[in-house]
Amino acid sequence: MDRTKRKAYLKITSEALRFCTGYFHENGFTQLMPVVLSPITDPLGPDPGSSVIKTGEIEYLGQRLCLTQSMILHKQIAVKEGVEKLFILSPNVRLEHPRRAESGKHLFEFTQLDFEIAHARMADVFSLMEGLMCGVARHVSRECAGELALLGRRLLEFSAPFRRYTTTELAAQFGEDWELPASLAHASPFWAISHKREFYDKDDPEQPGMFLNYDMVYPEGFGEALSGAEREWEYEKIARKIDAHGLDRGRYAAYLAHAREGLVPSAGGGFGIERLSRFLSGAPHVGDVQLFRRVPGEEVVA
Amino acid sequence: MDRTKRKAYLKITSEALRFCTGYFHENGFTQLMPVVLSPITDPLGPDPGSSVIKTGEIEYLGQRLCLTQSMILHKQIAVKEGVEKLFILSPNVRLEHPRRAESGKHLFEFTQLDFEIAHARMADVFSLMEGLMCGVARHVSRECAGELALLGRRLLEFSAPFRRYTTTELAAQFGEDWELPASLAHASPFWAISHKREFYDKDDPEQPGMFLNYDMVYPEGFGEALSGAEREWEYEKIARKIDAHGLDRGRYAAYLAHAREGLVPSAGGGFGIERLSRFLSGAPHVGDVQLFRRVPGEEVVA
């Protein structure tokens, strides 16, 4: 890649990080340190079409440790341990199938800004994240005007609140694979609510078959920005859902021990820094914003 | 651990991070994303007493990838690619021998704030880091007064410049294992200059047997804070030193390819966030400041 372009992508990423971490600090969040290796990690399921081919694992002093796929389980434990509002710059390793290279938005290693708030509801996350998204776009437009011009990127202006749809509505309008066409049909980020997915996302107690979870989707074809949910926190429900998803309770022993002691209701989410930077800079592929590319199926050079 | 104490350690860590990342941004550094897996990583040698028992490795799509021990080689590549001043919040995995638990300052997983500056010399790093250390101590004293009081920690005041010693001077005064006694004998951080260590640290061309590298050491027995150096950047010298250290050039192929194209002279360093937090908070063991403890030899719970 052209050196000047690369520097522009890196500067935009750096300014996005600067704004985002500042925003969480100013809003009273505690920044926790990431976890790379742990006996427990996000199963990233139960999607039968899940494209992660395996979980990275090593052995250290007789223990099997997984590479973090996301810190969701650790976030719930942290909230239970009394950290009421937290965020983490968390590197996630997801050993994706090489076919994911074509999506333009998948990496086998990326950094997620992961956050969680005790006793929060979906609506709290929506307004927090809408504030962040409008703020970071303004910040980068101002601080990286030269870089955006060099890259030929004109960031559209948008404002809160963002539109909200259920996944049923999106599927009815755009088909089962609604993400890309819906993203292309919008000029502002929007929310997609109620996805059938991981055990730790909360079922809607008032509407069976609905889920209190959400994605934020970027406009202009950039696709998924953020994934989050209100969380299951009752031991019996969590254990039952782990079974129902065909997962092995033994792999979640440490997490289930905390759940038995009593988790705390919370809501949160996580968004990939590289996808944010791709959206802000208009990069063709999310790997373009990485100085050290981590695109599934491409040889890792350094 | 007592919940209130734990929250105090986490708040101090968070405020330290907030100050440090802000400091690097304000000083014109570009924040790069960390690398977790790569074909190349820091050998952490040639110390024959090195206590890392192995490098973490996984296989992905036919490639052998190492868990990052430090991003030093990537930092030099980034500088060569035109990023003149950079920093990274870089999680490092160092699979230490369990005997290291006793040092009070070793973890098998921690986050390093790693930085590098094109065309800089030792003196530039000294003044940058002295400014940071004085600033973060003031920031945490002000923002975490309640937490410090709760922990019974009275942070001593100190100011720049810090005292500078060669390792020869320190060994003469405190013996070969000078780090702990020298740290205990000081009330302010100090510099220890010229260590015989990794191939990428620059030999002093004017004083054979001396090295243009340095550690910053915390006072009061908290030991090593930061490690850094001016770097070797000439291909022939690097290749010769890799051989002399008994390392396999094949393991550094990607790095050597960049060196052949021409690295750029630089200096930099890295300091562990958890050690900084331990020093600021006065924690007995560096593992005490981690919500998810990573002390060598202890069972990893979550």
mmCIF file of C-alpha atoms in Angstrom, chain A residues 46-219:
data_model
loop_
_atom_site.group_PDB
_atom_site.id
_atom_site.type_symbol
_atom_site.label_atom_id
_atom_site.label_comp_id
_atom_site.label_asym_id
_atom_site.label_seq_id
_atom_site.Cartn_x
_atom_site.Cartn_y
_atom_site.Cartn_z
ATOM 1 C CA PRO A 46 -24.568 -21.414 18.725
ATOM 2 C CA ASP A 47 -24.722 -20.290 15.119
ATOM 3 C CA PRO A 48 -24.296 -23.544 13.155
ATOM 4 C CA GLY A 49 -22.838 -21.466 10.337
ATOM 5 C CA SER A 50 -20.249 -19.990 12.717
ATOM 6 C CA SER A 51 -17.096 -19.565 10.730
ATOM 7 C CA VAL A 52 -14.529 -19.800 13.546
ATOM 8 C CA ILE A 53 -12.670 -23.028 12.734
ATOM 9 C CA LYS A 54 -11.189 -23.522 16.214
ATOM 10 C CA THR A 55 -10.339 -21.760 19.464
ATOM 11 C CA GLY A 56 -6.632 -20.976 19.910
ATOM 12 C CA GLU A 57 -5.247 -22.908 22.883
ATOM 13 C CA ILE A 58 -1.944 -23.388 24.639
ATOM 14 C CA GLU A 59 -0.794 -25.431 27.628
ATOM 15 C CA TYR A 60 1.023 -23.705 30.511
ATOM 16 C CA LEU A 61 2.092 -25.498 33.687
ATOM 17 C CA GLY A 62 -0.501 -28.214 33.212
ATOM 18 C CA GLN A 63 -3.405 -25.866 32.446
ATOM 19 C CA ARG A 64 -5.211 -25.543 29.130
ATOM 20 C CA LEU A 65 -5.719 -21.856 28.331
ATOM 21 C CA CYS A 66 -7.787 -20.372 25.474
ATOM 22 C CA LEU A 67 -7.018 -17.244 23.508
ATOM 23 C CA THR A 68 -9.738 -14.694 24.232
ATOM 24 C CA GLN A 69 -12.502 -14.646 21.580
ATOM 25 C CA SER A 70 -14.275 -11.949 23.562
ATOM 26 C CA MET A 71 -14.262 -10.911 27.214
ATOM 27 C CA ILE A 72 -18.031 -11.181 27.714
ATOM 28 C CA LEU A 73 -17.778 -13.741 30.543
ATOM 29 C CA HIS A 74 -15.036 -11.721 32.249
ATOM 30 C CA LYS A 75 -17.125 -8.562 31.955
ATOM 31 C CA GLN A 76 -20.016 -10.208 33.790
ATOM 32 C CA ILE A 77 -17.626 -11.406 36.511
ATOM 33 C CA ALA A 78 -16.139 -7.897 36.809
ATOM 34 C CA VAL A 79 -19.586 -6.354 37.243
ATOM 35 C CA LYS A 80 -20.382 -8.932 39.910
ATOM 36 C CA GLU A 81 -17.110 -8.056 41.678
ATOM 37 C CA GLY A 82 -18.316 -4.478 42.029
ATOM 38 C CA VAL A 83 -17.036 -2.684 38.917
ATOM 39 C CA GLU A 84 -20.282 -0.976 37.924
ATOM 40 C CA LYS A 85 -19.178 0.641 34.647
ATOM 41 C CA LEU A 86 -16.197 -0.795 32.817
ATOM 42 C CA PHE A 87 -14.488 -0.830 29.466
ATOM 43 C CA ILE A 88 -11.549 -2.739 28.016
ATOM 44 C CA LEU A 89 -9.443 -2.427 24.868
ATOM 45 C CA SER A 90 -9.551 -6.153 24.317
ATOM 46 C CA PRO A 91 -7.630 -7.934 21.554
ATOM 47 C CA ASN A 92 -9.798 -10.793 20.287
ATOM 48 C CA VAL A 93 -8.485 -13.792 18.363
ATOM 49 C CA ARG A 94 -11.071 -15.535 16.187
ATOM 50 C CA LEU A 95 -9.539 -18.132 13.908
ATOM 51 C CA GLU A 96 -11.926 -17.590 11.028
ATOM 52 C CA HIS A 97 -12.396 -19.743 7.944
ATOM 53 C CA PRO A 98 -10.517 -18.227 4.966
ATOM 54 C CA ARG A 99 -13.815 -17.650 3.113
ATOM 55 C CA ARG A 100 -14.388 -14.762 5.553
ATOM 56 C CA ALA A 101 -11.719 -12.711 3.752
ATOM 57 C CA GLU A 102 -14.337 -11.823 1.155
ATOM 58 C CA SER A 103 -16.697 -10.120 3.588
ATOM 59 C CA GLY A 104 -14.396 -7.103 3.785
ATOM 60 C CA LYS A 105 -15.028 -6.882 7.547
ATOM 61 C CA HIS A 106 -13.513 -10.026 9.111
ATOM 62 C CA LEU A 107 -10.087 -10.354 10.718
ATOM 63 C CA PHE A 108 -8.671 -13.243 12.709
ATOM 64 C CA GLU A 109 -7.235 -10.770 15.204
ATOM 65 C CA PHE A 110 -8.646 -7.362 16.075
ATOM 66 C CA THR A 111 -9.236 -5.078 19.055
ATOM 67 C CA GLN A 112 -12.676 -4.704 20.512
ATOM 68 C CA LEU A 113 -13.685 -1.826 22.761
ATOM 69 C CA ASP A 114 -15.784 -3.864 25.140
ATOM 70 C CA PHE A 115 -17.976 -2.235 27.812
ATOM 71 C CA GLU A 116 -20.559 -3.260 30.396
ATOM 72 C CA ILE A 117 -22.851 -1.363 32.775
ATOM 73 C CA ALA A 118 -24.468 -2.791 35.910
ATOM 74 C CA HIS A 119 -28.279 -2.552 36.004
ATOM 75 C CA ALA A 120 -28.431 -0.926 32.564
ATOM 76 C CA ARG A 121 -31.098 -1.579 29.942
ATOM 77 C CA MET A 122 -30.939 -1.568 26.147
ATOM 78 C CA ALA A 123 -32.033 2.058 25.987
ATOM 79 C CA ASP A 124 -29.067 3.170 28.134
ATOM 80 C CA VAL A 125 -26.637 1.508 25.730
ATOM 81 C CA PHE A 126 -28.382 3.060 22.718
ATOM 82 C CA SER A 127 -27.965 6.613 23.981
ATOM 83 C CA LEU A 128 -24.395 6.044 25.215
ATOM 84 C CA MET A 129 -23.340 4.600 21.872
ATOM 85 C CA GLU A 130 -25.206 7.126 19.748
ATOM 86 C CA GLY A 131 -23.337 9.851 21.638
ATOM 87 C CA LEU A 132 -20.066 8.089 21.006
ATOM 88 C CA MET A 133 -20.678 7.508 17.306
ATOM 89 C CA CYS A 134 -21.705 11.119 16.619
ATOM 90 C CA GLY A 135 -18.785 12.350 18.720
ATOM 91 C CA VAL A 136 -16.094 10.215 17.118
ATOM 92 C CA ALA A 137 -17.258 11.135 13.609
ATOM 93 C CA ARG A 138 -17.093 14.847 14.510
ATOM 94 C CA HIS A 139 -13.698 14.421 16.206
ATOM 95 C CA VAL A 140 -12.145 12.566 13.272
ATOM 96 C CA SER A 141 -13.678 14.960 10.714
ATOM 97 C CA ARG A 142 -12.012 17.824 12.558
ATOM 98 C CA GLU A 143 -8.666 16.254 13.535
ATOM 99 C CA CYS A 144 -8.090 14.234 10.351
ATOM 100 C CA ALA A 145 -9.496 16.551 7.672
ATOM 101 C CA GLY A 146 -6.313 16.224 5.599
ATOM 102 C CA GLU A 147 -6.237 12.437 5.888
ATOM 103 C CA LEU A 148 -9.910 12.103 4.907
ATOM 104 C CA ALA A 149 -9.340 14.346 1.884
ATOM 105 C CA LEU A 150 -6.296 12.311 0.862
ATOM 106 C CA LEU A 151 -8.359 9.119 1.051
ATOM 107 C CA GLY A 152 -11.261 10.720 -0.824
ATOM 108 C CA ARG A 153 -13.587 10.006 2.101
ATOM 109 C CA ARG A 154 -16.553 12.278 2.703
ATOM 110 C CA LEU A 155 -18.071 11.281 6.048
ATOM 111 C CA LEU A 156 -21.831 11.815 5.978
ATOM 112 C CA GLU A 157 -23.249 13.721 8.922
ATOM 113 C CA PHE A 158 -25.683 11.897 11.176
ATOM 114 C CA SER A 159 -27.344 12.577 14.499
ATOM 115 C CA ALA A 160 -29.023 10.724 17.381
ATOM 116 C CA PRO A 161 -31.360 8.955 17.831
ATOM 117 C CA PHE A 162 -30.596 6.215 15.291
ATOM 118 C CA ARG A 163 -33.415 4.227 13.694
ATOM 119 C CA ARG A 164 -34.359 0.942 15.362
ATOM 120 C CA TYR A 165 -35.640 -2.206 13.638
ATOM 121 C CA THR A 166 -36.224 -5.746 14.764
ATOM 122 C CA THR A 167 -34.345 -8.394 12.821
ATOM 123 C CA THR A 168 -37.780 -9.670 11.709
ATOM 124 C CA GLU A 169 -38.532 -6.317 10.113
ATOM 125 C CA LEU A 170 -35.129 -6.213 8.426
ATOM 126 C CA ALA A 171 -35.497 -9.775 7.111
ATOM 127 C CA ALA A 172 -38.955 -8.956 5.729
ATOM 128 C CA GLN A 173 -37.612 -5.948 3.877
ATOM 129 C CA PHE A 174 -34.134 -7.120 2.821
ATOM 130 C CA GLY A 175 -34.250 -10.938 3.039
ATOM 131 C CA GLU A 176 -32.560 -13.341 5.465
ATOM 132 C CA ASP A 177 -29.100 -11.908 4.685
ATOM 133 C CA TRP A 178 -30.277 -8.405 5.421
ATOM 134 C CA GLU A 179 -27.072 -6.930 6.843
ATOM 135 C CA LEU A 180 -25.333 -5.767 3.676
ATOM 136 C CA PRO A 181 -28.407 -4.583 1.702
ATOM 137 C CA ALA A 182 -29.830 -2.828 4.772
ATOM 138 C CA SER A 183 -26.454 -1.171 5.431
ATOM 139 C CA LEU A 184 -26.285 -0.028 1.792
ATOM 140 C CA ALA A 185 -29.816 1.380 2.006
ATOM 141 C CA HIS A 186 -28.955 3.669 4.954
ATOM 142 C CA ALA A 187 -26.997 6.916 5.238
ATOM 143 C CA SER A 188 -26.829 6.803 9.078
ATOM 144 C CA PRO A 189 -25.997 4.025 11.564
ATOM 145 C CA PHE A 190 -29.061 2.100 12.788
ATOM 146 C CA TRP A 191 -29.967 -0.563 15.348
ATOM 147 C CA ALA A 192 -31.045 -4.143 14.634
ATOM 148 C CA ILE A 193 -32.767 -5.636 17.675
ATOM 149 C CA SER A 194 -33.467 -9.236 18.735
ATOM 150 C CA HIS A 195 -30.999 -11.806 17.368
ATOM 151 C CA LYS A 196 -31.143 -15.509 18.161
ATOM 152 C CA ARG A 197 -27.606 -16.104 19.456
ATOM 153 C CA GLU A 198 -25.292 -16.712 22.468
ATOM 154 C CA PHE A 199 -26.579 -18.111 25.773
ATOM 155 C CA TYR A 200 -25.575 -15.034 27.754
ATOM 156 C CA ASP A 201 -27.911 -12.684 25.834
ATOM 157 C CA LYS A 202 -31.190 -12.253 27.641
ATOM 158 C CA ASP A 203 -34.469 -13.693 26.350
ATOM 159 C CA ASP A 204 -37.250 -11.129 26.414
ATOM 160 C CA PRO A 205 -39.442 -12.294 29.321
ATOM 161 C CA GLU A 206 -42.427 -10.423 27.886
ATOM 162 C CA GLN A 207 -42.172 -11.683 24.291
ATOM 163 C CA PRO A 208 -41.173 -15.359 23.980
ATOM 164 C CA GLY A 209 -38.833 -15.915 21.011
ATOM 165 C CA MET A 210 -37.525 -12.350 21.216
ATOM 166 C CA PHE A 211 -34.140 -11.360 22.650
ATOM 167 C CA LEU A 212 -32.988 -8.224 24.466
ATOM 168 C CA ASN A 213 -29.947 -7.866 22.260
ATOM 169 C CA TYR A 214 -28.886 -5.557 19.483
ATOM 170 C CA ASP A 215 -26.343 -4.759 16.799
ATOM 171 C CA MET A 216 -25.463 -1.308 15.595
ATOM 172 C CA VAL A 217 -24.965 -1.343 11.824
ATOM 173 C CA TYR A 218 -22.904 1.206 9.878
ATOM 174 C CA PRO A 219 -24.433 2.758 6.742
#
